[in-house]
Amino acid sequence: VSVSVQVLVAAVIHQPRHEIFAALDNVIFLCPGGRVVYSGPTCAAVSYFESIGYRLPATTNPPDFFMDIIAGDVAPSATPDSLVQHWEAAKAGDFGRQWLFSSPSARPAINGKRSAAPVWNQALLYLQQCIIQQKRELFFIALDMGLVLVGGLFLGVAFSDHGFYGYSAPLPEVVWKACPGKLQDKCKAPTQDMLPTISAMVGLVMALCGSVASLRLFGDVKIHYYRDRARGSSAVAFFIGRMVGHLPNILLWPYVFLLAFYPIARPGGDFGQWYAVLLCFMFTAASWGYLISILFPEKLGYLAAVIAMLGQMMFAGSNPTLPILRSWVAELSAGWRC
């Protein structure tokens, strides 16, 4: 399985059967005290021990033979110190030059050349890894959901009395036309309109919760990504697999938010419409979280996510409005040309 999907497997095993031992690429033998007696290709282990005076009997399982050598049960009997010294000398001699420090192409073939698994097989493997990782982080996932729920509760209470119905129409046309100059723009606007404030606050809460919670998806596995890429794994498969594994969280966050917000604030529109809008918010916020976790170190990720979301909400068009933003751009362009 590890060969077909190109996965590195490390295992601690004691005296395996010959078939299992032969399937390993590299082995490490340790003597009492955790010191290395041998560390190298499996197929070279017999040659190494023969080079220091231990000949494998024809009917003996190699792993059993190696363990007996380390235990001092094979003639010539050796102490752990002498075995460690033999290994240090071998690394600096011909054995090390042939097996340990030569280029891979110059070494004798071990299991032949491996071909990379198809991209979709790799993506499925990364999806499984992501699911396993999230099962181990259920506490943090529950904490994320709890923060989203609390945010919905607070905003629901804040806008429960007048938020969605606190709208007063603009002044009559004869009145605002009588206003001088630029004051007409103010007079034409509704005298009370909470919708921009509510949309900005709801969007900000969802964006902050979604982006910060998404930082862990790639931020915690950078070293795994670089290791797998060095072995030839597909970057596309890595990102697809992990993002698909994170999709249930993105689908749940707007629902959890509305469970608290919708019945308290009683906004216009049905539950499904609100869910669809907030789901778009969450997809955008999660994408920002992915990008920030890749570009920034872990210690700066949270700060970068908060600043990015604040900047996004500032230029979202609610306050300042899009016409004001366009006027700022025009003024900056004119100043630049001057």
PDB file of N, CA, C and O in Angstrom, residues 155-193:
ATOM      1  N   LEU A 155     -25.022  39.192  18.391  1.00  0.00           N
ATOM      2  CA  LEU A 155     -25.586  40.053  17.348  1.00  0.00           C
ATOM      3  C   LEU A 155     -27.108  39.959  17.320  1.00  0.00           C
ATOM      4  O   LEU A 155     -27.790  40.956  17.064  1.00  0.00           O
ATOM      5  N   GLY A 156     -27.640  38.780  17.578  1.00  0.00           N
ATOM      6  CA  GLY A 156     -29.098  38.655  17.630  1.00  0.00           C
ATOM      7  C   GLY A 156     -29.698  39.506  18.718  1.00  0.00           C
ATOM      8  O   GLY A 156     -30.720  40.182  18.511  1.00  0.00           O
ATOM      9  N   VAL A 157     -29.064  39.502  19.883  1.00  0.00           N
ATOM     10  CA  VAL A 157     -29.556  40.328  20.986  1.00  0.00           C
ATOM     11  C   VAL A 157     -29.387  41.811  20.671  1.00  0.00           C
ATOM     12  O   VAL A 157     -30.264  42.629  20.943  1.00  0.00           O
ATOM     13  N   ALA A 158     -28.254  42.177  20.065  1.00  0.00           N
ATOM     14  CA  ALA A 158     -27.973  43.580  19.781  1.00  0.00           C
ATOM     15  C   ALA A 158     -28.978  44.180  18.806  1.00  0.00           C
ATOM     16  O   ALA A 158     -29.334  45.363  18.919  1.00  0.00           O
ATOM     17  N   PHE A 159     -29.462  43.385  17.850  1.00  0.00           N
ATOM     18  CA  PHE A 159     -30.363  43.914  16.826  1.00  0.00           C
ATOM     19  C   PHE A 159     -31.781  43.365  16.962  1.00  0.00           C
ATOM     20  O   PHE A 159     -32.566  43.443  16.020  1.00  0.00           O
ATOM     21  N   SER A 160     -32.118  42.841  18.114  1.00  0.00           N
ATOM     22  CA  SER A 160     -33.427  42.200  18.263  1.00  0.00           C
ATOM     23  C   SER A 160     -34.570  43.193  18.318  1.00  0.00           C
ATOM     24  O   SER A 160     -35.671  42.909  17.832  1.00  0.00           O
ATOM     25  N   ASP A 161     -34.378  44.380  18.887  1.00  0.00           N
ATOM     26  CA  ASP A 161     -35.501  45.297  19.110  1.00  0.00           C
ATOM     27  C   ASP A 161     -35.816  46.148  17.889  1.00  0.00           C
ATOM     28  O   ASP A 161     -36.975  46.292  17.507  1.00  0.00           O
ATOM     29  N   HIS A 162     -34.784  46.701  17.252  1.00  0.00           N
ATOM     30  CA  HIS A 162     -35.063  47.664  16.199  1.00  0.00           C
ATOM     31  C   HIS A 162     -34.206  47.477  14.953  1.00  0.00           C
ATOM     32  O   HIS A 162     -34.391  48.189  13.974  1.00  0.00           O
ATOM     33  N   GLY A 163     -33.265  46.530  15.022  1.00  0.00           N
ATOM     34  CA  GLY A 163     -32.263  46.433  13.967  1.00  0.00           C
ATOM     35  C   GLY A 163     -32.827  46.374  12.561  1.00  0.00           C
ATOM     36  O   GLY A 163     -32.550  47.221  11.734  1.00  0.00           O
ATOM     37  N   PHE A 164     -33.662  45.376  12.269  1.00  0.00           N
ATOM     38  CA  PHE A 164     -34.081  45.164  10.889  1.00  0.00           C
ATOM     39  C   PHE A 164     -35.319  45.978  10.529  1.00  0.00           C
ATOM     40  O   PHE A 164     -35.745  45.982   9.393  1.00  0.00           O
ATOM     41  N   TYR A 165     -35.878  46.639  11.527  1.00  0.00           N
ATOM     42  CA  TYR A 165     -37.053  47.453  11.244  1.00  0.00           C
ATOM     43  C   TYR A 165     -36.784  48.912  11.552  1.00  0.00           C
ATOM     44  O   TYR A 165     -37.689  49.737  11.544  1.00  0.00           O
ATOM     45  N   GLY A 166     -35.515  49.252  11.883  1.00  0.00           N
ATOM     46  CA  GLY A 166     -35.155  50.636  12.164  1.00  0.00           C
ATOM     47  C   GLY A 166     -34.822  51.376  10.889  1.00  0.00           C
ATOM     48  O   GLY A 166     -33.693  51.843  10.712  1.00  0.00           O
ATOM     49  N   TYR A 167     -35.767  51.468   9.993  1.00  0.00           N
ATOM     50  CA  TYR A 167     -35.551  52.144   8.725  1.00  0.00           C
ATOM     51  C   TYR A 167     -36.553  53.277   8.593  1.00  0.00           C
ATOM     52  O   TYR A 167     -37.766  53.086   8.787  1.00  0.00           O
ATOM     53  N   SER A 168     -36.035  54.469   8.305  1.00  0.00           N
ATOM     54  CA  SER A 168     -36.907  55.632   8.066  1.00  0.00           C
ATOM     55  C   SER A 168     -36.595  56.163   6.677  1.00  0.00           C
ATOM     56  O   SER A 168     -35.421  56.330   6.313  1.00  0.00           O
ATOM     57  N   ALA A 169     -37.648  56.420   5.907  1.00  0.00           N
ATOM     58  CA  ALA A 169     -37.487  56.842   4.515  1.00  0.00           C
ATOM     59  C   ALA A 169     -36.799  58.208   4.448  1.00  0.00           C
ATOM     60  O   ALA A 169     -36.794  58.972   5.414  1.00  0.00           O
ATOM     61  N   PRO A 170     -36.199  58.534   3.294  1.00  0.00           N
ATOM     62  CA  PRO A 170     -35.576  59.849   3.130  1.00  0.00           C
ATOM     63  C   PRO A 170     -36.602  60.975   3.234  1.00  0.00           C
ATOM     64  O   PRO A 170     -37.826  60.750   3.172  1.00  0.00           O
ATOM     65  N   LEU A 171     -36.133  62.171   3.387  1.00  0.00           N
ATOM     66  CA  LEU A 171     -37.011  63.338   3.419  1.00  0.00           C
ATOM     67  C   LEU A 171     -37.697  63.517   2.064  1.00  0.00           C
ATOM     68  O   LEU A 171     -37.187  63.068   1.035  1.00  0.00           O
ATOM     69  N   PRO A 172     -38.846  64.163   2.042  1.00  0.00           N
ATOM     70  CA  PRO A 172     -39.538  64.400   0.756  1.00  0.00           C
ATOM     71  C   PRO A 172     -38.636  65.154  -0.218  1.00  0.00           C
ATOM     72  O   PRO A 172     -37.719  65.877   0.177  1.00  0.00           O
ATOM     73  N   GLU A 173     -38.924  64.961  -1.493  1.00  0.00           N
ATOM     74  CA  GLU A 173     -38.083  65.548  -2.533  1.00  0.00           C
ATOM     75  C   GLU A 173     -38.019  67.061  -2.440  1.00  0.00           C
ATOM     76  O   GLU A 173     -36.950  67.651  -2.628  1.00  0.00           O
ATOM     77  N   VAL A 174     -39.144  67.710  -2.117  1.00  0.00           N
ATOM     78  CA  VAL A 174     -39.154  69.172  -2.035  1.00  0.00           C
ATOM     79  C   VAL A 174     -38.256  69.662  -0.901  1.00  0.00           C
ATOM     80  O   VAL A 174     -37.711  70.768  -0.958  1.00  0.00           O
ATOM     81  N   VAL A 175     -38.084  68.813   0.109  1.00  0.00           N
ATOM     82  CA  VAL A 175     -37.243  69.214   1.243  1.00  0.00           C
ATOM     83  C   VAL A 175     -35.766  69.068   0.904  1.00  0.00           C
ATOM     84  O   VAL A 175     -34.975  69.994   1.085  1.00  0.00           O
ATOM     85  N   TRP A 176     -35.361  67.860   0.367  1.00  0.00           N
ATOM     86  CA  TRP A 176     -33.940  67.685   0.130  1.00  0.00           C
ATOM     87  C   TRP A 176     -33.427  68.518  -1.042  1.00  0.00           C
ATOM     88  O   TRP A 176     -32.245  68.863  -1.109  1.00  0.00           O
ATOM     89  N   LYS A 177     -34.355  68.887  -1.986  1.00  0.00           N
ATOM     90  CA  LYS A 177     -33.916  69.763  -3.072  1.00  0.00           C
ATOM     91  C   LYS A 177     -33.622  71.169  -2.579  1.00  0.00           C
ATOM     92  O   LYS A 177     -32.858  71.914  -3.207  1.00  0.00           O
ATOM     93  N   ALA A 178     -34.215  71.514  -1.465  1.00  0.00           N
ATOM     94  CA  ALA A 178     -33.984  72.852  -0.903  1.00  0.00           C
ATOM     95  C   ALA A 178     -32.676  72.920  -0.120  1.00  0.00           C
ATOM     96  O   ALA A 178     -32.235  74.012   0.258  1.00  0.00           O
ATOM     97  N   CYS A 179     -32.059  71.776   0.114  1.00  0.00           N
ATOM     98  CA  CYS A 179     -30.801  71.761   0.864  1.00  0.00           C
ATOM     99  C   CYS A 179     -29.671  72.294  -0.022  1.00  0.00           C
ATOM    100  O   CYS A 179     -29.648  72.038  -1.234  1.00  0.00           O
ATOM    101  N   PRO A 180     -28.749  73.018   0.544  1.00  0.00           N
ATOM    102  CA  PRO A 180     -27.679  73.613  -0.270  1.00  0.00           C
ATOM    103  C   PRO A 180     -26.602  72.601  -0.645  1.00  0.00           C
ATOM    104  O   PRO A 180     -26.230  71.736   0.148  1.00  0.00           O
ATOM    105  N   GLY A 181     -26.087  72.698  -1.864  1.00  0.00           N
ATOM    106  CA  GLY A 181     -24.904  71.993  -2.336  1.00  0.00           C
ATOM    107  C   GLY A 181     -24.837  70.512  -2.009  1.00  0.00           C
ATOM    108  O   GLY A 181     -25.791  69.751  -2.230  1.00  0.00           O
ATOM    109  N   LYS A 182     -23.679  70.122  -1.441  1.00  0.00           N
ATOM    110  CA  LYS A 182     -23.425  68.715  -1.153  1.00  0.00           C
ATOM    111  C   LYS A 182     -24.294  68.178  -0.029  1.00  0.00           C
ATOM    112  O   LYS A 182     -24.357  66.954   0.171  1.00  0.00           O
ATOM    113  N   LEU A 183     -24.948  69.059   0.677  1.00  0.00           N
ATOM    114  CA  LEU A 183     -25.824  68.603   1.754  1.00  0.00           C
ATOM    115  C   LEU A 183     -27.021  67.829   1.209  1.00  0.00           C
ATOM    116  O   LEU A 183     -27.663  67.072   1.944  1.00  0.00           O
ATOM    117  N   GLN A 184     -27.314  68.001  -0.074  1.00  0.00           N
ATOM    118  CA  GLN A 184     -28.427  67.262  -0.680  1.00  0.00           C
ATOM    119  C   GLN A 184     -28.210  65.751  -0.603  1.00  0.00           C
ATOM    120  O   GLN A 184     -29.167  64.995  -0.433  1.00  0.00           O
ATOM    121  N   ASP A 185     -26.947  65.310  -0.758  1.00  0.00           N
ATOM    122  CA  ASP A 185     -26.678  63.872  -0.685  1.00  0.00           C
ATOM    123  C   ASP A 185     -27.068  63.318   0.677  1.00  0.00           C
ATOM    124  O   ASP A 185     -27.587  62.202   0.779  1.00  0.00           O
ATOM    125  N   LYS A 186     -26.818  64.086   1.726  1.00  0.00           N
ATOM    126  CA  LYS A 186     -27.204  63.648   3.058  1.00  0.00           C
ATOM    127  C   LYS A 186     -28.714  63.657   3.226  1.00  0.00           C
ATOM    128  O   LYS A 186     -29.303  62.759   3.834  1.00  0.00           O
ATOM    129  N   CYS A 187     -29.355  64.664   2.668  1.00  0.00           N
ATOM    130  CA  CYS A 187     -30.802  64.784   2.821  1.00  0.00           C
ATOM    131  C   CYS A 187     -31.543  63.718   2.022  1.00  0.00           C
ATOM    132  O   CYS A 187     -32.657  63.315   2.387  1.00  0.00           O
ATOM    133  N   LYS A 188     -30.961  63.258   0.898  1.00  0.00           N
ATOM    134  CA  LYS A 188     -31.607  62.218   0.097  1.00  0.00           C
ATOM    135  C   LYS A 188     -31.511  60.841   0.748  1.00  0.00           C
ATOM    136  O   LYS A 188     -32.278  59.945   0.411  1.00  0.00           O
ATOM    137  N   ALA A 189     -30.551  60.662   1.631  1.00  0.00           N
ATOM    138  CA  ALA A 189     -30.353  59.348   2.254  1.00  0.00           C
ATOM    139  C   ALA A 189     -31.432  59.078   3.294  1.00  0.00           C
ATOM    140  O   ALA A 189     -32.028  60.012   3.850  1.00  0.00           O
ATOM    141  N   PRO A 190     -31.728  57.813   3.565  1.00  0.00           N
ATOM    142  CA  PRO A 190     -32.692  57.499   4.638  1.00  0.00           C
ATOM    143  C   PRO A 190     -32.230  58.111   5.960  1.00  0.00           C
ATOM    144  O   PRO A 190     -31.030  58.140   6.267  1.00  0.00           O
ATOM    145  N   THR A 191     -33.177  58.611   6.724  1.00  0.00           N
ATOM    146  CA  THR A 191     -32.824  59.226   8.006  1.00  0.00           C
ATOM    147  C   THR A 191     -32.379  58.176   9.026  1.00  0.00           C
ATOM    148  O   THR A 191     -31.661  58.485   9.962  1.00  0.00           O
ATOM    149  N   GLN A 192     -32.814  56.935   8.841  1.00  0.00           N
ATOM    150  CA  GLN A 192     -32.344  55.844   9.687  1.00  0.00           C
ATOM    151  C   GLN A 192     -32.316  54.559   8.859  1.00  0.00           C
ATOM    152  O   GLN A 192     -33.323  54.179   8.272  1.00  0.00           O
ATOM    153  N   ASP A 193     -31.158  53.928   8.803  1.00  0.00           N
ATOM    154  CA  ASP A 193     -31.024  52.684   8.054  1.00  0.00           C
ATOM    155  C   ASP A 193     -29.939  51.840   8.722  1.00  0.00           C
ATOM    156  O   ASP A 193     -28.743  52.106   8.587  1.00  0.00           O
TER     157      ASP A 193
END
